CSV table of C-alpha atoms in Angstrom, one decimal:
chain,number,residue,atom,x,y,z
A,1,MET,CA,-28.3,24.1,29.9
A,2,SER,CA,-28.7,23.0,26.3
A,3,ALA,CA,-29.8,19.4,25.4
A,4,GLY,CA,-26.3,18.8,24.0
A,5,LEU,CA,-24.5,19.9,27.2
A,6,ALA,CA,-27.0,18.0,29.4
A,7,SER,CA,-26.1,14.8,27.4
A,8,VAL,CA,-22.4,15.5,28.1
A,9,ARG,CA,-23.1,15.8,31.8
A,10,ARG,CA,-25.0,12.5,31.8
A,11,VAL,CA,-22.0,10.8,30.1
A,12,ILE,CA,-19.6,12.3,32.6
A,13,GLU,CA,-21.6,10.7,35.4
A,14,ARG,CA,-21.2,7.3,33.8
A,15,TRP,CA,-17.4,7.5,33.2
A,16,ASN,CA,-15.3,7.6,36.4
A,17,ARG,CA,-11.6,7.2,37.0
A,18,ASP,CA,-11.7,3.4,37.3
A,19,GLN,CA,-13.7,3.0,34.1
A,20,VAL,CA,-11.2,5.2,32.2
A,21,LEU,CA,-8.2,3.3,33.5
A,22,ALA,CA,-9.8,0.0,32.6
A,23,LEU,CA,-9.4,1.1,28.9
A,24,ALA,CA,-5.6,1.1,29.2
A,25,PRO,CA,-3.8,-1.7,27.3
A,26,ASP,CA,-1.4,-2.3,30.2
A,27,ALA,CA,-0.3,-1.1,33.6
A,28,SER,CA,2.5,1.1,32.3
A,29,SER,CA,-0.1,3.0,30.1
A,30,GLN,CA,-2.3,3.5,33.2
A,31,LYS,CA,0.7,5.1,35.1
A,32,ALA,CA,1.7,7.2,32.1
A,33,ALA,CA,-1.8,8.4,31.6
A,34,GLN,CA,-2.0,9.7,35.1
A,35,GLY,CA,1.2,11.7,34.5
A,36,VAL,CA,-0.5,13.7,31.7
A,37,SER,CA,-3.9,14.1,33.2
A,38,SER,CA,-3.3,17.4,35.0
A,39,PRO,CA,-4.9,20.6,33.6
A,40,GLY,CA,-1.5,22.3,33.1
A,41,LYS,CA,-0.6,19.7,30.5
A,42,TRP,CA,-3.6,20.6,28.3
A,43,SER,CA,-4.7,23.4,26.1
A,44,ASN,CA,-7.5,24.1,23.6
A,45,ALA,CA,-9.5,21.3,25.3
A,46,GLY,CA,-13.3,20.9,24.9
A,47,VAL,CA,-16.1,18.3,25.1
A,48,THR,CA,-19.5,17.9,23.4
A,49,ALA,CA,-22.0,15.0,23.5
A,50,GLU,CA,-19.9,13.4,20.7
A,51,ALA,CA,-16.3,13.8,21.6
A,52,VAL,CA,-13.7,15.2,24.0
A,53,TRP,CA,-10.4,16.7,22.6
A,54,GLY,CA,-7.4,18.7,23.6
A,55,GLU,CA,-3.7,19.4,22.9
A,56,CYS,CA,-1.1,18.0,25.2
A,57,LYS,CA,2.4,19.4,25.6
A,58,GLY,CA,5.0,16.8,24.6
A,59,SER,CA,8.7,16.6,23.9
A,60,GLY,CA,8.4,18.3,20.5
A,61,SER,CA,7.8,21.8,19.4
A,62,LYS,CA,4.1,21.1,18.6
A,63,PRO,CA,1.6,19.7,21.1
A,64,TYR,CA,0.0,16.3,20.5
A,65,ARG,CA,-3.6,16.5,19.4
A,66,ALA,CA,-5.8,13.9,21.1
A,67,CYS,CA,-9.5,13.2,20.7
A,68,VAL,CA,-11.9,10.5,21.7
A,69,ASP,CA,-15.2,9.6,20.1
A,70,LEU,CA,-17.4,8.9,23.1
A,71,SER,CA,-19.8,6.7,21.1
A,72,GLY,CA,-17.1,4.1,20.6
A,73,PRO,CA,-15.1,4.8,22.3
A,74,ALA,CA,-12.6,5.4,19.6
A,75,TYR,CA,-9.3,7.3,19.8
A,76,ARG,CA,-7.0,9.4,17.8
A,77,CYS,CA,-3.7,11.1,18.7
A,78,SER,CA,-0.9,12.6,16.7
A,79,CYS,CA,1.8,11.0,19.0
A,80,PRO,CA,3.9,8.2,17.6
A,81,SER,CA,2.8,5.6,20.3
A,82,ARG,CA,1.7,2.2,19.0
A,83,LYS,CA,-0.6,1.6,22.0
A,84,PHE,CA,-4.3,2.1,21.7
A,85,PRO,CA,-5.5,4.0,23.5
A,86,CYS,CA,-2.2,5.9,24.1
A,87,LYS,CA,-1.4,7.7,27.3
A,88,HIS,CA,-2.6,11.1,25.9
A,89,ALA,CA,-6.1,9.8,25.0
A,90,LEU,CA,-6.3,8.2,28.5
A,91,GLY,CA,-5.0,11.3,30.2
A,92,LEU,CA,-7.5,13.4,28.4
A,93,LEU,CA,-10.3,11.0,29.5
A,94,LEU,CA,-9.1,11.2,33.1
A,95,LEU,CA,-9.1,15.0,33.0
A,96,TRP,CA,-12.6,14.9,31.5
A,97,SER,CA,-13.9,12.4,34.1
A,98,ALA,CA,-12.7,14.8,36.8
A,99,ASP,CA,-14.7,17.6,35.2
A,100,GLY,CA,-11.5,19.3,34.0
A,101,VAL,CA,-12.5,19.8,30.4
A,102,PRO,CA,-14.8,22.8,29.5
A,103,ASP,CA,-18.0,22.3,27.6
A,104,ALA,CA,-18.1,23.4,24.0
A,105,ASP,CA,-20.9,24.2,21.6
A,106,ALA,CA,-19.2,22.3,18.7
A,107,PRO,CA,-16.1,20.2,18.1
A,108,ALA,CA,-12.9,21.8,16.9
A,109,ASP,CA,-12.4,21.7,13.2
A,110,TRP,CA,-9.8,18.9,13.2
A,111,VAL,CA,-12.0,16.9,15.5
A,112,ALA,CA,-15.1,17.4,13.4
A,113,GLU,CA,-13.2,16.3,10.3
A,114,TRP,CA,-12.2,13.1,12.1
A,115,LEU,CA,-15.8,12.4,13.3
A,116,ASP,CA,-17.1,13.0,9.8
A,117,GLN,CA,-14.6,10.5,8.4
A,118,ARG,CA,-15.7,7.9,10.9
A,119,ARG,CA,-19.3,8.5,10.0
A,120,VAL,CA,-18.6,8.0,6.3
A,121,ARG,CA,-16.6,4.8,7.0
A,122,ALA,CA,-19.4,3.5,9.2
A,123,GLU,CA,-22.0,4.1,6.4
A,124,ARG,CA,-20.0,2.2,3.8
A,125,PRO,CA,-21.4,-1.2,2.9
A,126,ALA,CA,-19.7,-3.9,5.0
A,127,PRO,CA,-17.7,-6.4,3.0
A,128,ALA,CA,-18.8,-10.0,3.0
A,129,PRO,CA,-17.5,-12.0,6.0
A,130,ARG,CA,-14.1,-13.5,5.4
A,131,THR,CA,-14.2,-16.3,7.9
A,132,ALA,CA,-14.6,-19.8,6.4
A,133,ALA,CA,-16.8,-20.9,9.3
A,134,GLY,CA,-19.3,-18.1,8.6
A,135,ALA,CA,-18.6,-16.2,11.9
A,136,ALA,CA,-19.0,-12.4,11.7
A,137,PRO,CA,-15.8,-10.4,11.7
A,138,ASP,CA,-15.0,-8.6,14.9
A,139,PRO,CA,-15.8,-4.9,14.3
A,140,LYS,CA,-13.9,-3.8,17.4
A,141,ARG,CA,-10.7,-5.4,16.1
A,142,ALA,CA,-11.3,-3.9,12.6
A,143,GLU,CA,-11.7,-0.5,14.1
A,144,GLN,CA,-8.5,-0.9,16.2
A,145,ARG,CA,-6.6,-1.8,13.1
A,146,GLU,CA,-7.9,1.2,11.3
A,147,GLN,CA,-6.7,3.4,14.1
A,148,ARG,CA,-3.3,1.7,14.3
A,149,VAL,CA,-2.8,2.1,10.5
A,150,ALA,CA,-3.9,5.8,10.6
A,151,ALA,CA,-1.4,6.4,13.4
A,152,GLY,CA,1.4,4.6,11.6
A,153,LEU,CA,0.8,6.6,8.5
A,154,GLU,CA,0.8,9.8,10.4
A,155,GLU,CA,4.2,8.9,11.9
A,156,LEU,CA,5.4,8.0,8.4
A,157,GLU,CA,4.4,11.4,7.2
A,158,ARG,CA,6.3,13.1,10.0
A,159,TRP,CA,9.3,10.9,9.3
A,160,LEU,CA,9.3,11.8,5.6
A,161,ALA,CA,9.1,15.5,6.4
A,162,ASP,CA,12.2,15.1,8.6
A,163,GLN,CA,14.1,13.3,5.8
A,164,VAL,CA,13.4,16.1,3.4
A,165,ARG,CA,14.2,18.8,5.9
A,166,GLN,CA,17.5,17.1,7.0
A,167,GLY,CA,18.5,16.0,3.5
A,168,VAL,CA,19.1,12.4,2.2
A,169,ALA,CA,22.9,12.3,2.8
A,170,GLY,CA,22.3,10.3,6.0
A,171,SER,CA,20.3,7.7,4.1
A,172,ARG,CA,23.3,5.9,2.6
A,173,ARG,CA,23.1,3.1,5.2
A,174,HIS,CA,21.0,0.1,4.3
A,175,ASP,CA,19.7,-0.1,7.8
A,176,HIS,CA,18.5,3.5,7.8
A,177,TRP,CA,14.8,2.4,7.5
A,178,ASP,CA,14.8,-0.6,9.9
A,179,GLY,CA,13.2,1.1,12.8
A,180,LEU,CA,10.5,2.7,10.7
A,181,VAL,CA,9.7,-0.7,9.1
A,182,LYS,CA,9.3,-2.3,12.5
A,183,ARG,CA,6.9,0.5,13.6
A,184,LEU,CA,4.8,0.2,10.5
A,185,VAL,CA,4.6,-3.6,10.9
A,186,ASP,CA,3.4,-3.0,14.5
A,187,ALA,CA,0.9,-0.5,13.1
A,188,GLN,CA,-0.5,-3.3,11.0
A,189,ALA,CA,0.4,-1.7,7.7
A,190,PRO,CA,2.5,-4.5,6.0
A,191,GLY,CA,2.1,-3.2,2.5
A,192,VAL,CA,3.7,0.2,3.2
A,193,ALA,CA,6.2,-1.5,5.5
A,194,GLY,CA,7.4,-3.7,2.7
A,195,THR,CA,7.8,-0.7,0.4
A,196,VAL,CA,9.9,1.1,3.0
A,197,SER,CA,12.0,-2.0,3.6
A,198,ARG,CA,13.0,-2.1,-0.1
A,199,LEU,CA,14.2,1.5,-0.2
A,200,GLY,CA,17.8,0.3,0.2
A,201,ALA,CA,17.7,-1.1,-3.3
A,202,VAL,CA,17.9,2.4,-4.8
A,203,LEU,CA,21.3,3.2,-3.2
A,204,GLY,CA,23.3,1.3,-5.8
A,205,GLY,CA,23.1,3.7,-8.7
A,206,GLU,CA,24.8,7.1,-9.2
A,207,ASP,CA,21.4,8.8,-9.3
A,208,TRP,CA,20.3,7.3,-6.0
A,209,PRO,CA,19.4,10.8,-4.4
A,210,ALA,CA,16.9,11.5,-7.1
A,211,ARG,CA,15.4,8.0,-7.0
A,212,LEU,CA,15.1,8.1,-3.2
A,213,LEU,CA,13.3,11.4,-3.3
A,214,SER,CA,11.0,10.0,-5.9
A,215,GLU,CA,10.2,7.0,-3.6
A,216,TYR,CA,9.6,9.4,-0.7
A,217,ALA,CA,7.2,11.4,-2.9
A,218,LEU,CA,5.2,8.3,-3.7
A,219,LEU,CA,5.0,7.3,0.0
A,220,HIS,CA,3.8,10.8,0.8
A,221,LEU,CA,1.2,10.5,-1.9
A,222,LEU,CA,0.0,7.2,-0.4
A,223,VAL,CA,-0.3,8.8,3.1
A,224,VAL,CA,-2.4,11.7,1.7
A,225,ALA,CA,-4.5,9.4,-0.5
A,226,HIS,CA,-5.3,7.2,2.5
A,227,ARG,CA,-6.8,10.2,4.4
A,228,ARG,CA,-9.5,10.6,1.7
A,229,GLU,CA,-12.8,9.1,2.5
A,230,PRO,CA,-13.3,6.5,1.3
A,231,PRO,CA,-9.8,5.5,0.4
A,232,ALA,CA,-9.5,4.0,-3.1
A,233,PRO,CA,-9.2,0.1,-3.2
A,234,ALA,CA,-5.7,0.5,-4.7
A,235,VAL,CA,-4.7,2.7,-1.8
A,236,ARG,CA,-5.9,0.3,0.8
A,237,GLY,CA,-4.2,-2.5,-1.0
A,238,ARG,CA,-0.9,-0.7,-1.1
A,239,VAL,CA,-1.2,0.1,2.6
A,240,GLY,CA,-1.7,-3.5,3.5
A,241,PHE,CA,-5.5,-4.1,3.7
A,242,GLN,CA,-5.8,-7.3,1.7
A,243,THR,CA,-8.8,-8.6,-0.2
A,244,SER,CA,-9.3,-12.3,0.5
A,245,ARG,CA,-9.0,-14.9,-2.2
A,246,GLU,CA,-12.6,-15.8,-1.6
A,247,GLU,CA,-13.8,-12.3,-2.1
A,248,VAL,CA,-11.9,-12.0,-5.4
A,249,LEU,CA,-13.2,-15.3,-6.7
A,250,ALA,CA,-16.7,-14.3,-5.8
A,251,GLY,CA,-16.6,-11.3,-8.1
A,252,GLU,CA,-16.9,-11.0,-11.9
A,253,THR,CA,-14.5,-13.0,-14.1
A,254,VAL,CA,-13.0,-12.2,-17.5
A,255,ARG,CA,-12.8,-15.2,-19.9
A,256,ASP,CA,-10.3,-14.9,-22.7
A,257,LEU,CA,-7.5,-16.6,-24.4
A,258,TRP,CA,-4.6,-15.6,-22.2
A,259,ASP,CA,-1.0,-15.6,-23.6
A,260,VAL,CA,1.6,-16.5,-20.9
A,261,LEU,CA,4.3,-13.9,-21.5
A,262,GLY,CA,6.9,-14.8,-18.9
A,263,ARG,CA,7.6,-15.1,-15.3
A,264,ARG,CA,10.1,-13.9,-12.7
A,265,ASP,CA,11.0,-15.3,-9.3
A,266,GLU,CA,12.3,-13.2,-6.5
A,267,GLU,CA,13.5,-14.2,-3.0
A,268,GLN,CA,13.0,-12.0,0.1
A,269,ASP,CA,13.1,-13.0,3.7
A,270,ARG,CA,13.3,-16.7,2.9
A,271,LEU,CA,10.2,-16.5,0.8
A,272,ILE,CA,10.1,-16.9,-3.0
A,273,SER,CA,7.5,-15.0,-5.0
A,274,ARG,CA,6.7,-15.9,-8.6
A,275,ARG,CA,5.2,-13.3,-10.9
A,276,VAL,CA,3.6,-14.6,-14.1
A,277,TRP,CA,2.5,-12.1,-16.7
A,278,LEU,CA,-0.4,-12.7,-19.1
A,279,ARG,CA,-2.3,-10.8,-21.8
A,280,GLY,CA,-5.8,-11.5,-23.1
A,281,ARG,CA,-6.2,-11.9,-26.9
A,282,ALA,CA,-9.7,-10.4,-27.1
A,283,SER,CA,-9.8,-8.1,-24.1
A,284,GLY,CA,-6.3,-6.8,-24.4
A,285,ARG,CA,-6.1,-6.8,-20.6
A,286,ALA,CA,-2.8,-7.3,-18.8
A,287,ALA,CA,-2.8,-9.7,-15.8
A,288,LEU,CA,-0.4,-10.7,-13.1
A,289,VAL,CA,-0.7,-14.0,-11.2
A,290,LEU,CA,1.3,-14.2,-8.0
A,291,SER,CA,2.3,-17.3,-6.0
A,292,PHE,CA,4.5,-17.7,-3.0
A,293,ALA,CA,6.5,-20.5,-1.4
A,294,PRO,CA,9.2,-20.9,1.3
A,295,VAL,CA,12.7,-21.4,0.0
A,296,GLY,CA,13.1,-25.1,-1.1
A,297,GLN,CA,9.5,-25.7,-1.8
A,298,ALA,CA,7.9,-25.9,-5.2
A,299,LEU,CA,6.0,-23.0,-6.7
A,300,ASP,CA,3.0,-23.1,-9.0
A,301,ALA,CA,4.3,-24.1,-12.5
A,302,SER,CA,0.9,-24.5,-14.3
A,303,LEU,CA,1.3,-21.4,-16.4
A,304,VAL,CA,4.1,-22.1,-18.9
A,305,THR,CA,5.7,-19.2,-20.8
A,306,GLY,CA,4.8,-19.3,-24.5
A,307,THR,CA,1.5,-21.1,-24.0
A,308,THR,CA,-2.0,-19.9,-24.4
A,309,VAL,CA,-4.8,-20.9,-22.0
A,310,ASP,CA,-8.5,-20.5,-22.3
A,311,ALA,CA,-9.3,-19.4,-18.7
A,312,GLU,CA,-11.5,-17.1,-16.6
A,313,LEU,CA,-9.5,-14.6,-14.4
A,314,ALA,CA,-10.9,-12.8,-11.4
A,315,PHE,CA,-9.1,-9.5,-10.7
A,316,TYR,CA,-8.3,-7.9,-7.4
A,317,PRO,CA,-10.1,-4.5,-7.0
A,318,GLY,CA,-8.2,-1.3,-8.1
A,319,SER,CA,-8.3,1.7,-10.4
A,320,ALA,CA,-6.0,-0.1,-12.8
A,321,PRO,CA,-6.7,-3.8,-12.0
A,322,LEU,CA,-3.7,-6.0,-12.7
A,323,ARG,CA,-3.3,-8.8,-10.1
A,324,ALA,CA,-5.6,-11.7,-10.8
A,325,LEU,CA,-6.5,-15.2,-9.8
A,326,VAL,CA,-7.2,-18.1,-12.2
A,327,ALA,CA,-10.8,-18.8,-11.4
A,328,ASP,CA,-11.4,-21.6,-14.0
A,329,ARG,CA,-9.5,-23.1,-16.8
A,330,HIS,CA,-11.1,-24.5,-19.9
A,331,GLY,CA,-8.0,-26.1,-21.4
A,332,ALA,CA,-5.0,-25.2,-23.5
A,333,VAL,CA,-5.2,-23.9,-27.1
A,334,PRO,CA,-2.6,-23.9,-29.9
A,335,ALA,CA,-0.1,-21.2,-29.1
A,336,THR,CA,0.6,-18.5,-31.7
A,337,VAL,CA,2.6,-15.3,-31.6
A,338,PRO,CA,0.6,-12.8,-29.4
A,339,PRO,CA,-0.5,-9.6,-31.0
A,340,GLY,CA,1.9,-6.7,-30.2
A,341,SER,CA,1.7,-3.0,-30.0
A,342,ALA,CA,3.9,-0.2,-31.4
A,343,LEU,CA,6.0,1.7,-28.9
A,344,GLU,CA,3.8,4.7,-28.8
A,345,ARG,CA,0.7,2.7,-28.1
A,346,ALA,CA,2.6,0.7,-25.4
A,347,LEU,CA,3.6,3.9,-23.6
A,348,GLU,CA,0.0,5.2,-23.8
A,349,GLU,CA,-1.0,2.0,-22.0
A,350,VAL,CA,1.6,2.4,-19.3
A,351,ALA,CA,0.5,6.1,-18.8
A,352,ALA,CA,-3.1,5.0,-18.4
A,353,ALA,CA,-2.1,2.4,-15.8
A,354,LEU,CA,-0.1,5.0,-13.8
A,355,ALA,CA,-3.0,7.4,-14.0
A,356,GLY,CA,-5.2,4.8,-12.3
A,357,ASP,CA,-2.5,3.6,-9.8
A,358,PRO,CA,0.5,6.0,-9.5
A,359,TRP,CA,2.3,3.3,-7.4
A,360,THR,CA,2.4,0.8,-10.3
A,361,ASP,CA,6.0,-0.4,-10.6
A,362,SER,CA,5.7,-2.9,-13.3
A,363,TRP,CA,3.4,-3.6,-16.3
A,364,PRO,CA,3.5,-6.3,-19.1
A,365,LEU,CA,3.9,-5.2,-22.7
A,366,VAL,CA,4.0,-7.0,-26.0
A,367,LEU,CA,6.0,-5.0,-28.4
A,368,ASP,CA,5.7,-5.5,-32.2
A,369,ALA,CA,8.6,-5.2,-34.6
A,370,VAL,CA,11.3,-4.2,-32.2
A,371,ALA,CA,15.0,-5.2,-32.0
A,372,PRO,CA,17.8,-4.6,-29.5
A,373,MET,CA,20.0,-1.6,-30.3
A,374,ARG,CA,22.5,0.8,-28.6
A,375,ASP,CA,22.0,4.6,-28.1
A,376,GLY,CA,24.7,7.2,-28.5
A,377,ASN,CA,26.0,6.5,-24.9
A,378,GLY,CA,26.3,2.7,-25.5
A,379,SER,CA,23.2,1.8,-23.4
A,380,TRP,CA,20.9,-0.9,-24.7
A,381,LEU,CA,17.4,-0.1,-26.0
A,382,LEU,CA,14.6,-2.1,-27.4
A,383,GLY,CA,12.9,-0.3,-30.3
A,384,GLY,CA,12.9,0.5,-34.0
A,385,PRO,CA,13.8,3.3,-36.4
A,386,ASP,CA,11.8,5.9,-34.6
A,387,GLY,CA,13.5,5.3,-31.2
A,388,GLY,CA,13.3,2.8,-28.4
A,389,LEU,CA,12.9,2.2,-24.6
A,390,PRO,CA,15.9,1.6,-22.4
A,391,LEU,CA,16.5,-1.8,-20.8
A,392,HIS,CA,16.6,-2.2,-17.0
A,393,PRO,CA,20.2,-2.1,-15.7
A,394,SER,CA,19.8,-5.6,-14.3
A,395,ALA,CA,19.1,-6.9,-17.8
A,396,GLY,CA,22.7,-6.5,-18.8
A,397,ALA,CA,23.7,-6.9,-22.4
A,398,PRO,CA,20.8,-8.8,-24.2
A,399,TRP,CA,23.0,-11.1,-26.2
A,400,ARG,CA,20.4,-13.9,-26.6
A,401,LEU,CA,18.0,-11.3,-28.0
A,402,VAL,CA,20.7,-9.9,-30.3
A,403,ALA,CA,21.6,-13.4,-31.6
A,404,ALA,CA,17.9,-14.3,-32.2
A,405,SER,CA,17.2,-11.0,-33.9
A,406,GLY,CA,20.2,-10.7,-36.1
A,407,GLY,CA,19.1,-7.2,-36.7
A,408,ARG,CA,15.6,-8.2,-37.8
A,409,PRO,CA,12.5,-6.9,-35.9
A,410,LEU,CA,10.8,-9.4,-33.6
A,411,THR,CA,7.8,-9.6,-31.2
A,412,VAL,CA,9.1,-9.2,-27.7
A,413,ALA,CA,7.3,-9.5,-24.4
A,414,ALA,CA,8.8,-7.3,-21.7
A,415,GLU,CA,8.0,-6.1,-18.2
A,416,TRP,CA,7.9,-2.3,-18.0
A,417,THR,CA,9.4,-0.7,-14.9
A,418,PRO,CA,10.4,2.9,-14.1
A,419,GLN,CA,14.0,2.0,-14.5
A,420,GLY,CA,13.6,0.3,-17.9
A,421,LEU,CA,12.3,-2.8,-19.6
A,422,ARG,CA,13.0,-6.4,-18.4
A,423,PRO,CA,12.7,-8.7,-21.5
A,424,LEU,CA,10.6,-11.8,-20.7
A,425,SER,CA,10.3,-13.7,-24.0
A,426,MET,CA,10.4,-13.3,-27.8
A,427,TRP,CA,9.0,-15.0,-30.9
A,428,ASP,CA,11.0,-15.5,-34.0
A,429,GLU,CA,9.8,-15.4,-37.6
A,430,GLU,CA,8.6,-19.0,-37.4
A,431,GLY,CA,6.5,-18.3,-34.3
A,432,GLN,CA,8.9,-20.2,-32.0
A,433,VAL,CA,9.1,-18.7,-28.5
A,434,MET,CA,12.3,-18.1,-26.6
A,435,VAL,CA,12.5,-17.4,-22.9
A,436,LEU,CA,14.8,-14.5,-22.2
């Protein structure tokens, strides 16, 4: 017997039926696991010193793939269960403890890939502890969350495939995504759950099928990107792994004269979020400062549209960093008209941001020498003689901008979105700011 197989035998002797059942999250999981622990339920099973794996017949056309890293233990299964370990992982362990899984020289390819991903993740430098009291984070809890998120994203991928296969005609109900949102929340992926919960907003326009498919494509891209090792910080942030305020403030800061371009408040689920857009005079960097408050409570109003602040900003990690915290303020400075960009240069900036983070849905721009105008279809644009960019449908007719412009070009701050520009503020010929 090889050294590897001898190691497997030694592990089998240590794991008995009671030890396996003790891993179950509840009594119902114990009962369900025993129902799928018979040899007839499993195929392509194997065990090495590292892991045990197999394919269990389920209700679908494809069997569920389950595997267990014996060094953890850690579990992975393609079933949609939100319990860890699920009944298939437990059933596989029961079958293995009864010597019902054949020895193998090497893990199956899909098992080896998962084990390699776990090794890469384990070798990454650990982030600084996030607890204020200095207590070390619980690695077991962190690993459990990683597994829940991975399982939730796998379910999302299957759900997206079903939507594309069946067509989007059945998506016209605003509650179409409610069940999926709840499962993603249970899987501890709040970022992607929030994205899915807002899909109903695309149903209002005539082009809703194309927009919905575009949103599905971005969600699928996020799932695929999360499987890469290691996932990019922007990907983990979109999924819902948050970087703490303390970690952000402990990083490098960017000091500049920051022009406050505008702000927008939104209410969702009895919570108001305030988005404040800034741009650095010397760095040219864009920044977004977010604050939140329950309905009826005051929001942070320290960043006033049209002012310029001498401040140090700390940016959240990402390929195209945008969200930031004000780390330190050195006082206000006289406000002047912020430097603007031509339309072509502004579009190049947006393209660079999307290349770094394809899920970017807004970006602040300061446009130089532009005015409101109509195109041949009567839709409103913001631009000049060489063309313009369409306004967001929610912006309506920009009468205040039309009145202030009088046909003359102005400097206008706007929020770029895939559906068009949202005007934030403008500066007239005398340098006076007007909030739009």
